[in-house]
Amino acid sequence: EVTDLVEQPKAILGRLDPEYMELPAAVLVTVLRKHQRCFPVVSGSGELMPYFVAVANGALLDESTVRHGNEAVVRARFADAAYFWRQDTSRPLAEFTERLSGLTFHADLGSVLDKVRRLERLVPLVGRRLGLSPSELAAASRAAGLSKSDLATAMVVDFTSLQGRMGAEYALRSGEPSDVATAIEEQYRPRGALDVALARGVATLTIRTGDEGLSPALHVALAEAAAAIDLDDDVRVVVLRARGRA
């Protein structure tokens, strides 16, 4: 994308304000890449560093002016993100769930909250068929109930690509078990063609289903798939209509 925006690319190194480095790395990277078309800088171990690279157009530009301008814009966006972070973390993730009633999932299927309630009924059924242990079943059920809660948070409303990632962050800060948080994040994988996490998930689903148990994220995904096929009358009606049979 950046390649198509410039004819004479010139890379300029900028510095991030240290006070915002406490925000989750996913938030910082999203602001830099998706909103400012800048490149984050990471260390050899993969940790985000307080720098970014902006690509300007033209060989004779004033690097100092361009650097200052980019830093100012990035700082403002980080300030917005920091505000959303403070607002969202002032309460547990579960308190956002009821707000999903105001988000439409489908005209014939109700709100996103209605979808979550269906998941809460379906996940235990699917989990028992897969032979989950009581602890795994509890984690999957809890993950189902919180799976869409971050859609009502200020951060995700403004940075929609962070859905799932912020849900996991907020779940951990709310005291939820790590496997529940992982399930909330993994439900959206793969997030794109470069998301290599899919390979591990597919192997687990294909080879070890019902043997060693799956992560709660896969149980949530399976329950959603079941709901979209034939386990809920209102969903079945929509599927039939889509096929021209109703």
Coordinates of C-alpha atoms in Angstrom, one line a residue:
E1 CA 0.0 0.0 0.0
V2 CA 2.8 2.5 0.9
T3 CA 4.6 1.6 -2.3
D4 CA 1.6 2.8 -4.3
L5 CA 1.4 6.1 -2.3
V6 CA 4.9 7.4 -3.2
E7 CA 7.0 7.9 -6.3
Q8 CA 10.3 8.8 -4.6
P9 CA 10.2 7.0 -1.2
K10 CA 12.3 8.3 1.6
A11 CA 12.3 6.5 5.0
I12 CA 12.3 8.8 8.0
L13 CA 12.8 7.5 11.6
G14 CA 10.5 8.9 14.2
R15 CA 10.3 8.5 17.9
L16 CA 7.3 7.4 20.0
D17 CA 6.3 9.2 23.2
P18 CA 7.5 6.9 26.1
E19 CA 4.3 7.5 28.1
Y20 CA 2.3 5.6 25.6
M21 CA 4.5 2.5 25.5
E22 CA 2.4 1.1 28.4
L23 CA -0.5 0.6 26.0
P24 CA -0.8 -2.9 24.5
A25 CA 1.5 -3.4 21.6
A26 CA -1.4 -4.4 19.4
V27 CA -2.9 -0.9 19.9
L28 CA 0.3 0.9 19.1
V29 CA 1.0 -1.2 16.0
T30 CA -2.6 -0.7 14.7
V31 CA -2.4 3.0 15.1
L32 CA 1.0 3.1 13.2
R33 CA 0.2 0.7 10.5
K34 CA -3.5 1.1 9.7
H35 CA -4.1 4.8 10.5
Q36 CA -0.8 6.4 9.8
R37 CA 0.8 4.0 7.2
C38 CA 3.9 3.9 9.3
F39 CA 6.1 0.9 10.2
P40 CA 6.7 -0.1 13.8
V41 CA 10.2 -0.9 14.9
V42 CA 10.8 -4.1 16.9
S43 CA 13.9 -5.5 18.6
G44 CA 15.6 -8.8 17.7
S45 CA 13.4 -10.5 20.2
G46 CA 10.2 -9.1 18.7
E47 CA 9.5 -6.5 21.3
L48 CA 8.1 -3.1 20.2
M49 CA 10.6 -0.3 20.4
P50 CA 9.8 3.4 20.8
Y51 CA 10.4 4.2 17.2
F52 CA 8.6 4.1 13.9
V53 CA 9.5 4.6 10.2
A54 CA 7.5 6.9 8.1
V55 CA 7.8 6.9 4.3
A56 CA 7.7 10.3 2.7
N57 CA 7.5 11.2 -1.0
G58 CA 10.3 13.3 -2.5
A59 CA 14.1 13.5 -2.3
L60 CA 14.3 17.2 -1.4
L61 CA 11.9 17.3 1.5
D62 CA 12.7 18.7 4.9
E63 CA 13.2 15.5 7.0
S64 CA 12.9 17.4 10.3
T65 CA 9.6 18.9 9.4
V66 CA 8.2 15.6 8.1
R67 CA 9.4 13.8 11.2
H68 CA 7.9 16.4 13.6
G69 CA 4.6 16.3 11.7
N70 CA 4.3 12.5 11.8
E71 CA 5.3 12.4 15.5
A72 CA 2.6 15.0 16.3
V73 CA -0.1 13.1 14.5
V74 CA 0.9 9.7 16.0
R75 CA 1.0 11.3 19.5
A76 CA -2.6 12.6 19.1
R77 CA -3.8 9.1 18.0
F78 CA -2.1 7.5 20.9
A79 CA -3.7 10.0 23.2
D80 CA -7.1 8.9 21.9
A81 CA -6.2 5.2 22.4
A82 CA -4.9 5.9 25.9
Y83 CA -8.3 7.5 26.8
F84 CA -10.2 4.6 25.4
W85 CA -8.0 2.2 27.4
R86 CA -8.6 4.0 30.6
Q87 CA -12.4 4.1 30.0
D88 CA -12.6 0.4 29.1
T89 CA -10.4 -0.9 31.9
S90 CA -12.4 1.0 34.5
R91 CA -14.8 -1.9 34.6
P92 CA -14.7 -5.7 34.0
L93 CA -15.1 -7.0 30.5
A94 CA -18.4 -8.8 31.5
E95 CA -20.1 -5.5 32.2
F96 CA -19.9 -4.7 28.4
T97 CA -21.9 -7.8 27.5
E98 CA -25.4 -6.3 28.0
R99 CA -24.5 -3.4 25.7
L100 CA -24.4 -5.9 22.8
S101 CA -28.2 -5.7 22.8
G102 CA -27.8 -2.4 20.9
L103 CA -25.8 -4.1 18.1
T104 CA -27.7 -5.8 15.3
F105 CA -26.4 -9.2 14.3
H106 CA -29.0 -10.0 11.7
A107 CA -32.4 -8.7 10.9
D108 CA -33.9 -12.1 11.5
L109 CA -31.6 -13.2 14.3
G110 CA -31.7 -10.3 16.6
S111 CA -28.8 -8.5 18.3
V112 CA -25.2 -9.6 18.9
L113 CA -26.3 -10.3 22.5
D114 CA -28.9 -12.8 21.2
K115 CA -26.1 -14.5 19.3
V116 CA -24.0 -14.7 22.4
R117 CA -26.9 -16.2 24.4
R118 CA -27.2 -18.9 21.7
L119 CA -23.5 -19.6 21.9
E120 CA -23.8 -20.0 25.6
R121 CA -26.5 -22.7 25.1
L122 CA -24.6 -24.4 22.2
V123 CA -21.1 -24.6 23.5
P124 CA -21.8 -27.0 26.4
L125 CA -23.6 -29.3 23.9
V126 CA -20.7 -29.3 21.5
G127 CA -18.1 -29.5 24.3
R128 CA -19.7 -32.7 25.7
R129 CA -19.8 -34.3 22.3
L130 CA -16.1 -33.5 22.0
G131 CA -15.4 -35.1 25.3
L132 CA -14.2 -32.0 27.1
S133 CA -13.2 -32.2 30.8
P134 CA -15.2 -30.2 33.3
S135 CA -12.5 -27.5 33.4
E136 CA -12.3 -27.3 29.7
L137 CA -16.0 -27.1 29.3
A138 CA -16.2 -24.3 31.9
A139 CA -13.5 -22.3 30.1
A140 CA -15.3 -22.8 26.8
S141 CA -18.6 -21.7 28.2
R142 CA -17.1 -18.7 29.9
A143 CA -15.3 -17.7 26.6
A144 CA -18.6 -18.0 24.7
G145 CA -20.3 -15.6 27.1
L146 CA -17.5 -13.0 26.7
S147 CA -16.6 -13.7 23.1
K148 CA -18.2 -10.6 21.7
S149 CA -18.2 -8.3 24.7
D150 CA -15.3 -6.2 23.5
L151 CA -17.4 -5.1 20.5
A152 CA -19.1 -2.7 22.9
T153 CA -15.8 -1.2 24.2
A154 CA -14.6 2.3 23.2
M155 CA -11.3 0.9 21.9
V156 CA -12.9 -1.6 19.5
V157 CA -15.6 0.9 18.4
D158 CA -12.8 3.2 17.2
F159 CA -10.2 0.5 16.2
T160 CA -12.4 -2.3 14.8
S161 CA -9.5 -4.5 13.7
L162 CA -8.6 -4.9 17.4
Q163 CA -11.7 -7.1 18.1
G164 CA -10.7 -10.2 19.9
R165 CA -7.2 -8.8 20.8
M166 CA -8.7 -6.2 23.1
G167 CA -11.2 -8.8 24.4
A168 CA -8.3 -10.9 25.5
E169 CA -6.5 -8.0 27.1
Y170 CA -9.6 -6.9 29.0
A171 CA -10.4 -10.4 30.0
L172 CA -7.0 -10.9 31.6
R173 CA -7.2 -7.5 33.4
S174 CA -10.7 -8.6 34.7
G175 CA -9.2 -11.7 36.3
E176 CA -10.4 -14.2 33.7
P177 CA -8.3 -17.4 33.2
S178 CA -5.7 -17.3 30.5
D179 CA -7.4 -20.0 28.4
V180 CA -10.6 -17.9 28.3
A181 CA -8.6 -14.9 27.2
T182 CA -6.8 -17.0 24.5
A183 CA -10.1 -18.3 23.2
I184 CA -11.5 -14.8 22.9
E185 CA -8.5 -13.7 20.8
E186 CA -8.2 -16.9 18.7
Q187 CA -11.8 -17.0 17.5
Y188 CA -10.9 -14.5 14.8
R189 CA -8.0 -16.4 13.4
P190 CA -6.8 -16.5 10.7
R191 CA -6.9 -12.7 10.5
G192 CA -5.4 -12.7 7.0
A193 CA -3.2 -14.5 4.5
L194 CA -0.1 -14.0 6.6
D195 CA -1.6 -15.3 9.9
V196 CA 0.4 -18.5 10.3
A197 CA -1.4 -19.4 13.5
L198 CA -4.0 -21.2 11.4
A199 CA -1.7 -24.1 10.6
R200 CA -1.4 -25.2 14.3
G201 CA -5.2 -24.8 14.8
V202 CA -6.1 -26.8 11.8
A203 CA -3.7 -29.6 12.8
T204 CA -5.2 -29.7 16.3
L205 CA -8.7 -29.7 15.0
T206 CA -8.1 -32.4 12.4
I207 CA -5.9 -34.8 14.3
R208 CA -6.7 -34.5 18.0
T209 CA -10.4 -33.7 18.1
G210 CA -11.9 -35.7 20.9
D211 CA -8.5 -37.1 21.8
E212 CA -6.5 -34.5 23.8
G213 CA -9.1 -31.8 23.8
L214 CA -9.2 -28.5 21.9
S215 CA -8.7 -24.9 23.0
P216 CA -11.9 -23.1 24.1
A217 CA -11.6 -20.9 21.0
L218 CA -12.2 -23.8 18.7
H219 CA -15.2 -24.9 20.7
V220 CA -16.7 -21.4 20.3
A221 CA -16.0 -21.6 16.6
L222 CA -17.6 -25.0 16.3
A223 CA -20.7 -23.8 18.2
E224 CA -21.0 -20.9 15.9
A225 CA -20.8 -23.2 12.9
A226 CA -23.4 -25.5 14.4
A227 CA -25.7 -22.5 15.0
A228 CA -25.4 -21.4 11.4
I229 CA -26.4 -24.9 10.1
D230 CA -29.3 -26.5 11.9
L231 CA -29.3 -26.2 15.7
D232 CA -31.4 -23.1 16.0
D233 CA -34.7 -22.7 14.2
D234 CA -34.3 -19.1 13.5
V235 CA -30.9 -19.6 11.9
R236 CA -32.3 -22.5 9.8
V237 CA -35.0 -20.3 8.4
V238 CA -32.4 -17.7 7.3
V239 CA -30.2 -20.4 5.7
L240 CA -33.2 -21.8 3.7
R241 CA -34.1 -18.3 2.6
A242 CA -30.6 -17.7 1.4
R243 CA -30.8 -20.9 -0.7
G244 CA -34.1 -19.8 -2.2
R245 CA -36.1 -22.6 -0.5
A246 CA -38.3 -20.4 1.8

